[in-house]
Amino acid sequence: MNKNLIIGAALVGGGAYYAYKKGWFGKGKKETPEKVINDNQQVIDNIEKQQTAAKTTKTTAANVAKVVAAVNSITNANSYKGKVAYIQNDLGVAVDGVAGNQTNMAYNAKYGLDKGNISEANVDYYKNKVQQGLTLVKQGQVAKQTNGVAVVNALKNGGTIRFIKSVNAQNFVLNKATNSYVATGTNLLFNNGAVLSSGWKAIDRGAGFVLIYKTGATTLQQVPVNAIVVI
């Protein structure tokens, strides 16, 4: 055993005299506790520093744990649990911050789980639907009100559209000779829940269809207006 550590531990604990009596400082030596303290001051200082550091580390770890717990708490509206709790309050189910079967089933019945079960990856999207009151009933009403002109204007003015059902859209290109759009025989899939905003434009084709395209693209996708809502 390291003799200096034994001496230091005894001294820091106020046991200098005890250590002296037990002969830990060396038998037969005429050394007083005061002299031993002076001779071993560096050892004592190092042990005190280690003890202080250990206490600081323990305190810091405890504080970090408290902060992490607070951040992830159901009472924090910005945490995942807090967002789930907000949704659960609206659904009238048990509020525990956990998106289990009961919560998902209730949400699907009222708003539609168009991005799969509630998770950290989509909770903001689902919370936003609650905040906007976009129930399935309202989504249906909005879809009926949406027309080609509304879609064109929304994208033209920096607005956003969302697909309320999946569409395997036909691709079209402009035939400059006839100044008309012709199908290419290929398709582009837009999934239910897909959101288009800046960078997208639209052309009203009439008869319940629009051509949507990325700015600068030469290929356009034909989409039925009833598959889109302006949000």
PDB file of C-alpha atoms in Angstrom:
ATOM      1  CA  MET A   1       0.000   0.000   0.000  1.00  0.00           C
ATOM      2  CA  ASN A   2       1.219   3.509  -0.817  1.00  0.00           C
ATOM      3  CA  LYS A   3       2.463   4.946   2.499  1.00  0.00           C
ATOM      4  CA  ASN A   4       1.880   8.540   1.363  1.00  0.00           C
ATOM      5  CA  LEU A   5      -1.783   7.831   0.620  1.00  0.00           C
ATOM      6  CA  ILE A   6      -2.251   6.270   4.067  1.00  0.00           C
ATOM      7  CA  ILE A   7      -0.614   9.271   5.701  1.00  0.00           C
ATOM      8  CA  GLY A   8      -2.583  11.750   3.599  1.00  0.00           C
ATOM      9  CA  ALA A   9      -5.904  10.078   4.197  1.00  0.00           C
ATOM     10  CA  ALA A  10      -5.274  10.024   7.934  1.00  0.00           C
ATOM     11  CA  LEU A  11      -4.225  13.682   8.013  1.00  0.00           C
ATOM     12  CA  VAL A  12      -7.113  14.966   5.854  1.00  0.00           C
ATOM     13  CA  GLY A  13      -9.539  13.112   8.077  1.00  0.00           C
ATOM     14  CA  GLY A  14      -8.167  14.816  11.150  1.00  0.00           C
ATOM     15  CA  GLY A  15      -6.384  11.665  12.268  1.00  0.00           C
ATOM     16  CA  ALA A  16      -2.803  12.913  12.407  1.00  0.00           C
ATOM     17  CA  TYR A  17      -2.358  12.059  16.069  1.00  0.00           C
ATOM     18  CA  TYR A  18      -4.013   8.682  15.642  1.00  0.00           C
ATOM     19  CA  ALA A  19      -1.764   7.850  12.721  1.00  0.00           C
ATOM     20  CA  TYR A  20       1.212   9.022  14.734  1.00  0.00           C
ATOM     21  CA  LYS A  21       0.282   6.745  17.647  1.00  0.00           C
ATOM     22  CA  LYS A  22      -0.251   3.772  15.359  1.00  0.00           C
ATOM     23  CA  GLY A  23       3.246   4.131  14.037  1.00  0.00           C
ATOM     24  CA  TRP A  24       2.285   4.787  10.433  1.00  0.00           C
ATOM     25  CA  PHE A  25       4.950   7.461  10.187  1.00  0.00           C
ATOM     26  CA  GLY A  26       7.704   4.972  10.895  1.00  0.00           C
ATOM     27  CA  LYS A  27       8.522   3.269  14.154  1.00  0.00           C
ATOM     28  CA  GLY A  28      11.334   4.665  16.205  1.00  0.00           C
ATOM     29  CA  LYS A  29      11.218   8.075  14.544  1.00  0.00           C
ATOM     30  CA  LYS A  30      10.930  11.113  16.776  1.00  0.00           C
ATOM     31  CA  GLU A  31       8.406  12.944  14.632  1.00  0.00           C
ATOM     32  CA  THR A  32       5.461  14.941  15.917  1.00  0.00           C
ATOM     33  CA  PRO A  33       2.139  15.037  14.038  1.00  0.00           C
ATOM     34  CA  GLU A  34       2.825  18.696  13.198  1.00  0.00           C
ATOM     35  CA  LYS A  35       6.163  17.818  11.577  1.00  0.00           C
ATOM     36  CA  VAL A  36       4.626  15.007   9.578  1.00  0.00           C
ATOM     37  CA  ILE A  37       1.885  17.338   8.341  1.00  0.00           C
ATOM     38  CA  ASN A  38       4.508  19.874   7.227  1.00  0.00           C
ATOM     39  CA  ASP A  39       6.645  17.214   5.558  1.00  0.00           C
ATOM     40  CA  ASN A  40       3.697  15.738   3.716  1.00  0.00           C
ATOM     41  CA  GLN A  41       1.755  18.903   2.873  1.00  0.00           C
ATOM     42  CA  GLN A  42       1.903  18.233  -0.882  1.00  0.00           C
ATOM     43  CA  VAL A  43       0.397  14.777  -0.445  1.00  0.00           C
ATOM     44  CA  ILE A  44      -2.363  16.240   1.711  1.00  0.00           C
ATOM     45  CA  ASP A  45      -3.069  19.008  -0.832  1.00  0.00           C
ATOM     46  CA  ASN A  46      -3.302  16.489  -3.682  1.00  0.00           C
ATOM     47  CA  ILE A  47      -5.762  14.320  -1.776  1.00  0.00           C
ATOM     48  CA  GLU A  48      -7.897  17.332  -0.904  1.00  0.00           C
ATOM     49  CA  LYS A  49      -7.948  18.340  -4.576  1.00  0.00           C
ATOM     50  CA  GLN A  50      -9.000  14.832  -5.574  1.00  0.00           C
ATOM     51  CA  GLN A  51     -11.783  14.841  -3.009  1.00  0.00           C
ATOM     52  CA  THR A  52     -13.006  18.265  -4.180  1.00  0.00           C
ATOM     53  CA  ALA A  53     -12.893  17.166  -7.821  1.00  0.00           C
ATOM     54  CA  ALA A  54     -14.848  14.015  -7.009  1.00  0.00           C
ATOM     55  CA  LYS A  55     -17.531  16.026  -5.228  1.00  0.00           C
ATOM     56  CA  THR A  56     -17.704  18.514  -8.128  1.00  0.00           C
ATOM     57  CA  THR A  57     -18.020  15.724 -10.694  1.00  0.00           C
ATOM     58  CA  LYS A  58     -20.780  14.061  -8.710  1.00  0.00           C
ATOM     59  CA  THR A  59     -22.646  17.361  -8.335  1.00  0.00           C
ATOM     60  CA  THR A  60     -22.260  18.180 -12.036  1.00  0.00           C
ATOM     61  CA  ALA A  61     -23.523  14.755 -13.077  1.00  0.00           C
ATOM     62  CA  ALA A  62     -26.553  15.153 -10.822  1.00  0.00           C
ATOM     63  CA  ASN A  63     -27.300  18.611 -12.243  1.00  0.00           C
ATOM     64  CA  VAL A  64     -26.969  17.367 -15.824  1.00  0.00           C
ATOM     65  CA  ALA A  65     -29.365  14.527 -15.056  1.00  0.00           C
ATOM     66  CA  LYS A  66     -31.878  17.031 -13.659  1.00  0.00           C
ATOM     67  CA  VAL A  67     -31.594  19.239 -16.752  1.00  0.00           C
ATOM     68  CA  VAL A  68     -32.011  16.274 -19.122  1.00  0.00           C
ATOM     69  CA  ALA A  69     -35.045  15.083 -17.166  1.00  0.00           C
ATOM     70  CA  ALA A  70     -36.580  18.571 -17.280  1.00  0.00           C
ATOM     71  CA  VAL A  71     -35.954  18.942 -21.026  1.00  0.00           C
ATOM     72  CA  ASN A  72     -37.594  15.586 -21.780  1.00  0.00           C
ATOM     73  CA  SER A  73     -40.400  16.072 -19.275  1.00  0.00           C
ATOM     74  CA  ILE A  74     -44.064  15.974 -20.262  1.00  0.00           C
ATOM     75  CA  THR A  75     -44.362  19.449 -18.716  1.00  0.00           C
ATOM     76  CA  ASN A  76     -41.986  20.865 -21.335  1.00  0.00           C
ATOM     77  CA  ALA A  77     -44.208  21.829 -24.264  1.00  0.00           C
ATOM     78  CA  ASN A  78     -41.251  21.639 -26.644  1.00  0.00           C
ATOM     79  CA  SER A  79     -40.239  18.082 -25.719  1.00  0.00           C
ATOM     80  CA  TYR A  80     -41.493  15.034 -27.593  1.00  0.00           C
ATOM     81  CA  LYS A  81     -43.551  13.973 -24.569  1.00  0.00           C
ATOM     82  CA  GLY A  82     -44.918  17.499 -24.233  1.00  0.00           C
ATOM     83  CA  LYS A  83     -46.032  17.517 -27.870  1.00  0.00           C
ATOM     84  CA  VAL A  84     -47.642  14.107 -27.534  1.00  0.00           C
ATOM     85  CA  ALA A  85     -49.419  15.320 -24.387  1.00  0.00           C
ATOM     86  CA  TYR A  86     -50.780  18.313 -26.358  1.00  0.00           C
ATOM     87  CA  ILE A  87     -52.175  15.925 -28.966  1.00  0.00           C
ATOM     88  CA  GLN A  88     -53.598  13.613 -26.286  1.00  0.00           C
ATOM     89  CA  ASN A  89     -55.382  16.525 -24.627  1.00  0.00           C
ATOM     90  CA  ASP A  90     -57.119  17.281 -27.909  1.00  0.00           C
ATOM     91  CA  LEU A  91     -58.051  13.630 -28.476  1.00  0.00           C
ATOM     92  CA  GLY A  92     -59.454  13.174 -24.990  1.00  0.00           C
ATOM     93  CA  VAL A  93     -57.298  10.144 -24.210  1.00  0.00           C
ATOM     94  CA  ALA A  94     -55.035   9.486 -21.225  1.00  0.00           C
ATOM     95  CA  VAL A  95     -52.317  12.138 -21.093  1.00  0.00           C
ATOM     96  CA  ASP A  96     -48.994  10.449 -20.407  1.00  0.00           C
ATOM     97  CA  GLY A  97     -46.764  11.701 -23.222  1.00  0.00           C
ATOM     98  CA  VAL A  98     -46.524   8.216 -24.727  1.00  0.00           C
ATOM     99  CA  ALA A  99     -47.901   7.705 -28.245  1.00  0.00           C
ATOM    100  CA  GLY A 100     -49.270   4.202 -27.765  1.00  0.00           C
ATOM    101  CA  ASN A 101     -52.026   2.300 -29.560  1.00  0.00           C
ATOM    102  CA  GLN A 102     -54.857   4.235 -27.931  1.00  0.00           C
ATOM    103  CA  THR A 103     -53.393   7.588 -28.948  1.00  0.00           C
ATOM    104  CA  ASN A 104     -52.593   6.500 -32.503  1.00  0.00           C
ATOM    105  CA  MET A 105     -56.015   4.950 -33.045  1.00  0.00           C
ATOM    106  CA  ALA A 106     -57.795   8.044 -31.755  1.00  0.00           C
ATOM    107  CA  TYR A 107     -55.634  10.323 -33.893  1.00  0.00           C
ATOM    108  CA  ASN A 108     -56.172   8.234 -37.010  1.00  0.00           C
ATOM    109  CA  ALA A 109     -59.929   8.361 -36.520  1.00  0.00           C
ATOM    110  CA  LYS A 110     -59.969  12.138 -36.135  1.00  0.00           C
ATOM    111  CA  TYR A 111     -57.100  13.449 -38.269  1.00  0.00           C
ATOM    112  CA  GLY A 112     -55.629  10.522 -40.203  1.00  0.00           C
ATOM    113  CA  LEU A 113     -52.171   9.035 -39.689  1.00  0.00           C
ATOM    114  CA  ASP A 114     -50.890   9.921 -43.163  1.00  0.00           C
ATOM    115  CA  LYS A 115     -47.256   9.703 -42.017  1.00  0.00           C
ATOM    116  CA  GLY A 116     -47.544   6.497 -39.998  1.00  0.00           C
ATOM    117  CA  ASN A 117     -47.790   6.197 -36.219  1.00  0.00           C
ATOM    118  CA  ILE A 118     -46.793   9.215 -34.141  1.00  0.00           C
ATOM    119  CA  SER A 119     -43.057   9.359 -33.555  1.00  0.00           C
ATOM    120  CA  GLU A 120     -40.315  11.891 -32.882  1.00  0.00           C
ATOM    121  CA  ALA A 121     -39.814  12.195 -36.649  1.00  0.00           C
ATOM    122  CA  ASN A 122     -43.387  13.350 -37.368  1.00  0.00           C
ATOM    123  CA  VAL A 123     -44.815  14.649 -34.097  1.00  0.00           C
ATOM    124  CA  ASP A 124     -44.450  18.297 -35.193  1.00  0.00           C
ATOM    125  CA  TYR A 125     -46.418  17.571 -38.364  1.00  0.00           C
ATOM    126  CA  TYR A 126     -49.198  15.858 -36.421  1.00  0.00           C
ATOM    127  CA  LYS A 127     -49.283  18.568 -33.760  1.00  0.00           C
ATOM    128  CA  ASN A 128     -49.592  21.175 -36.506  1.00  0.00           C
ATOM    129  CA  LYS A 129     -52.643  19.377 -37.895  1.00  0.00           C
ATOM    130  CA  VAL A 130     -54.229  19.560 -34.457  1.00  0.00           C
ATOM    131  CA  GLN A 131     -53.413  23.252 -34.120  1.00  0.00           C
ATOM    132  CA  GLN A 132     -54.951  23.959 -37.522  1.00  0.00           C
ATOM    133  CA  GLY A 133     -57.953  21.797 -36.761  1.00  0.00           C
ATOM    134  CA  LEU A 134     -57.384  19.739 -39.909  1.00  0.00           C
ATOM    135  CA  THR A 135     -59.710  16.898 -39.014  1.00  0.00           C
ATOM    136  CA  LEU A 136     -60.625  14.360 -41.673  1.00  0.00           C
ATOM    137  CA  VAL A 137     -63.945  16.142 -42.098  1.00  0.00           C
ATOM    138  CA  LYS A 138     -62.286  19.507 -42.640  1.00  0.00           C
ATOM    139  CA  GLN A 139     -59.696  18.000 -44.978  1.00  0.00           C
ATOM    140  CA  GLY A 140     -62.532  16.652 -47.102  1.00  0.00           C
ATOM    141  CA  GLN A 141     -64.244  20.041 -47.139  1.00  0.00           C
ATOM    142  CA  VAL A 142     -61.029  21.817 -48.090  1.00  0.00           C
ATOM    143  CA  ALA A 143     -60.382  19.305 -50.860  1.00  0.00           C
ATOM    144  CA  LYS A 144     -63.801  20.048 -52.357  1.00  0.00           C
ATOM    145  CA  GLN A 145     -63.092  23.789 -52.233  1.00  0.00           C
ATOM    146  CA  THR A 146     -59.660  23.461 -53.842  1.00  0.00           C
ATOM    147  CA  ASN A 147     -59.521  24.161 -57.566  1.00  0.00           C
ATOM    148  CA  GLY A 148     -56.801  24.524 -60.146  1.00  0.00           C
ATOM    149  CA  VAL A 149     -56.621  28.289 -59.851  1.00  0.00           C
ATOM    150  CA  ALA A 150     -56.212  28.075 -56.077  1.00  0.00           C
ATOM    151  CA  VAL A 151     -53.316  25.633 -56.450  1.00  0.00           C
ATOM    152  CA  VAL A 152     -51.632  27.829 -59.080  1.00  0.00           C
ATOM    153  CA  ASN A 153     -51.953  30.957 -56.952  1.00  0.00           C
ATOM    154  CA  ALA A 154     -50.811  29.223 -53.776  1.00  0.00           C
ATOM    155  CA  LEU A 155     -47.519  28.065 -55.294  1.00  0.00           C
ATOM    156  CA  LYS A 156     -47.072  31.319 -57.213  1.00  0.00           C
ATOM    157  CA  ASN A 157     -47.348  33.349 -54.005  1.00  0.00           C
ATOM    158  CA  GLY A 158     -45.065  31.219 -51.845  1.00  0.00           C
ATOM    159  CA  GLY A 159     -47.843  29.087 -50.372  1.00  0.00           C
ATOM    160  CA  THR A 160     -47.914  25.355 -49.693  1.00  0.00           C
ATOM    161  CA  ILE A 161     -49.932  22.414 -50.950  1.00  0.00           C
ATOM    162  CA  ARG A 162     -50.250  18.953 -49.430  1.00  0.00           C
ATOM    163  CA  PHE A 163     -51.319  15.660 -50.972  1.00  0.00           C
ATOM    164  CA  ILE A 164     -54.237  14.041 -49.147  1.00  0.00           C
ATOM    165  CA  LYS A 165     -53.828  10.818 -51.075  1.00  0.00           C
ATOM    166  CA  SER A 166     -51.030   9.154 -53.023  1.00  0.00           C
ATOM    167  CA  VAL A 167     -50.868   9.949 -56.737  1.00  0.00           C
ATOM    168  CA  ASN A 168     -48.773   8.163 -59.366  1.00  0.00           C
ATOM    169  CA  ALA A 169     -48.707  11.219 -61.601  1.00  0.00           C
ATOM    170  CA  GLN A 170     -48.167  11.053 -65.331  1.00  0.00           C
ATOM    171  CA  ASN A 171     -45.164  12.980 -66.626  1.00  0.00           C
ATOM    172  CA  PHE A 172     -45.715  15.515 -69.387  1.00  0.00           C
ATOM    173  CA  VAL A 173     -43.429  17.637 -71.559  1.00  0.00           C
ATOM    174  CA  LEU A 174     -44.175  20.644 -73.714  1.00  0.00           C
ATOM    175  CA  ASN A 175     -44.338  19.985 -77.462  1.00  0.00           C
ATOM    176  CA  LYS A 176     -43.088  23.290 -78.769  1.00  0.00           C
ATOM    177  CA  ALA A 177     -44.272  22.554 -82.301  1.00  0.00           C
ATOM    178  CA  THR A 178     -47.898  22.292 -81.217  1.00  0.00           C
ATOM    179  CA  ASN A 179     -47.551  24.304 -77.976  1.00  0.00           C
ATOM    180  CA  SER A 180     -49.271  21.522 -76.076  1.00  0.00           C
ATOM    181  CA  TYR A 181     -48.312  19.081 -73.352  1.00  0.00           C
ATOM    182  CA  VAL A 182     -47.837  15.429 -74.197  1.00  0.00           C
ATOM    183  CA  ALA A 183     -47.428  12.423 -71.911  1.00  0.00           C
ATOM    184  CA  THR A 184     -44.003  10.785 -71.817  1.00  0.00           C
ATOM    185  CA  GLY A 185     -45.266   7.391 -70.705  1.00  0.00           C
ATOM    186  CA  THR A 186     -43.504   7.670 -67.341  1.00  0.00           C
ATOM    187  CA  ASN A 187     -44.786   8.519 -63.897  1.00  0.00           C
ATOM    188  CA  LEU A 188     -43.705  10.193 -60.664  1.00  0.00           C
ATOM    189  CA  LEU A 189     -45.179   9.072 -57.339  1.00  0.00           C
ATOM    190  CA  PHE A 190     -46.344  11.654 -54.793  1.00  0.00           C
ATOM    191  CA  ASN A 191     -47.081   9.987 -51.467  1.00  0.00           C
ATOM    192  CA  ASN A 192     -50.011  10.799 -49.241  1.00  0.00           C
ATOM    193  CA  GLY A 193     -48.924  13.659 -46.968  1.00  0.00           C
ATOM    194  CA  ALA A 194     -46.244  14.990 -49.341  1.00  0.00           C
ATOM    195  CA  VAL A 195     -45.849  18.757 -49.029  1.00  0.00           C
ATOM    196  CA  LEU A 196     -44.782  21.070 -51.853  1.00  0.00           C
ATOM    197  CA  SER A 197     -43.977  24.725 -51.409  1.00  0.00           C
ATOM    198  CA  SER A 198     -41.179  27.011 -52.570  1.00  0.00           C
ATOM    199  CA  GLY A 199     -39.522  25.857 -55.784  1.00  0.00           C
ATOM    200  CA  TRP A 200     -42.724  24.357 -57.198  1.00  0.00           C
ATOM    201  CA  LYS A 201     -45.155  25.897 -59.699  1.00  0.00           C
ATOM    202  CA  ALA A 202     -48.453  24.814 -61.217  1.00  0.00           C
ATOM    203  CA  ILE A 203     -50.467  25.227 -64.408  1.00  0.00           C
ATOM    204  CA  ASP A 204     -54.258  24.860 -64.400  1.00  0.00           C
ATOM    205  CA  ARG A 205     -55.303  22.381 -67.087  1.00  0.00           C
ATOM    206  CA  GLY A 206     -58.986  22.543 -66.317  1.00  0.00           C
ATOM    207  CA  ALA A 207     -61.248  19.488 -66.018  1.00  0.00           C
ATOM    208  CA  GLY A 208     -60.018  19.009 -62.419  1.00  0.00           C
ATOM    209  CA  PHE A 209     -56.294  18.667 -63.179  1.00  0.00           C
ATOM    210  CA  VAL A 210     -53.157  20.735 -62.711  1.00  0.00           C
ATOM    211  CA  LEU A 211     -49.636  20.298 -63.983  1.00  0.00           C
ATOM    212  CA  ILE A 212     -47.084  20.819 -61.252  1.00  0.00           C
ATOM    213  CA  TYR A 213     -43.367  21.166 -61.780  1.00  0.00           C
ATOM    214  CA  LYS A 214     -40.155  22.261 -60.160  1.00  0.00           C
ATOM    215  CA  THR A 215     -38.958  25.680 -61.237  1.00  0.00           C
ATOM    216  CA  GLY A 216     -36.707  25.260 -64.257  1.00  0.00           C
ATOM    217  CA  ALA A 217     -37.753  21.664 -64.941  1.00  0.00           C
ATOM    218  CA  THR A 218     -38.915  20.551 -68.386  1.00  0.00           C
ATOM    219  CA  THR A 219     -40.998  17.639 -67.111  1.00  0.00           C
ATOM    220  CA  LEU A 220     -44.346  18.338 -65.465  1.00  0.00           C
ATOM    221  CA  GLN A 221     -46.618  16.040 -63.441  1.00  0.00           C
ATOM    222  CA  GLN A 222     -50.368  15.903 -63.958  1.00  0.00           C
ATOM    223  CA  VAL A 223     -52.249  15.706 -60.665  1.00  0.00           C
ATOM    224  CA  PRO A 224     -56.009  15.685 -59.932  1.00  0.00           C
ATOM    225  CA  VAL A 225     -57.001  18.713 -57.922  1.00  0.00           C
ATOM    226  CA  ASN A 226     -59.024  16.608 -55.479  1.00  0.00           C
ATOM    227  CA  ALA A 227     -55.785  14.960 -54.334  1.00  0.00           C
ATOM    228  CA  ILE A 228     -54.432  18.294 -53.072  1.00  0.00           C
ATOM    229  CA  VAL A 229     -55.258  20.792 -50.354  1.00  0.00           C
ATOM    230  CA  VAL A 230     -53.857  24.283 -50.037  1.00  0.00           C
ATOM    231  CA  ILE A 231     -52.456  24.807 -46.539  1.00  0.00           C
TER     232      ILE A 231
END
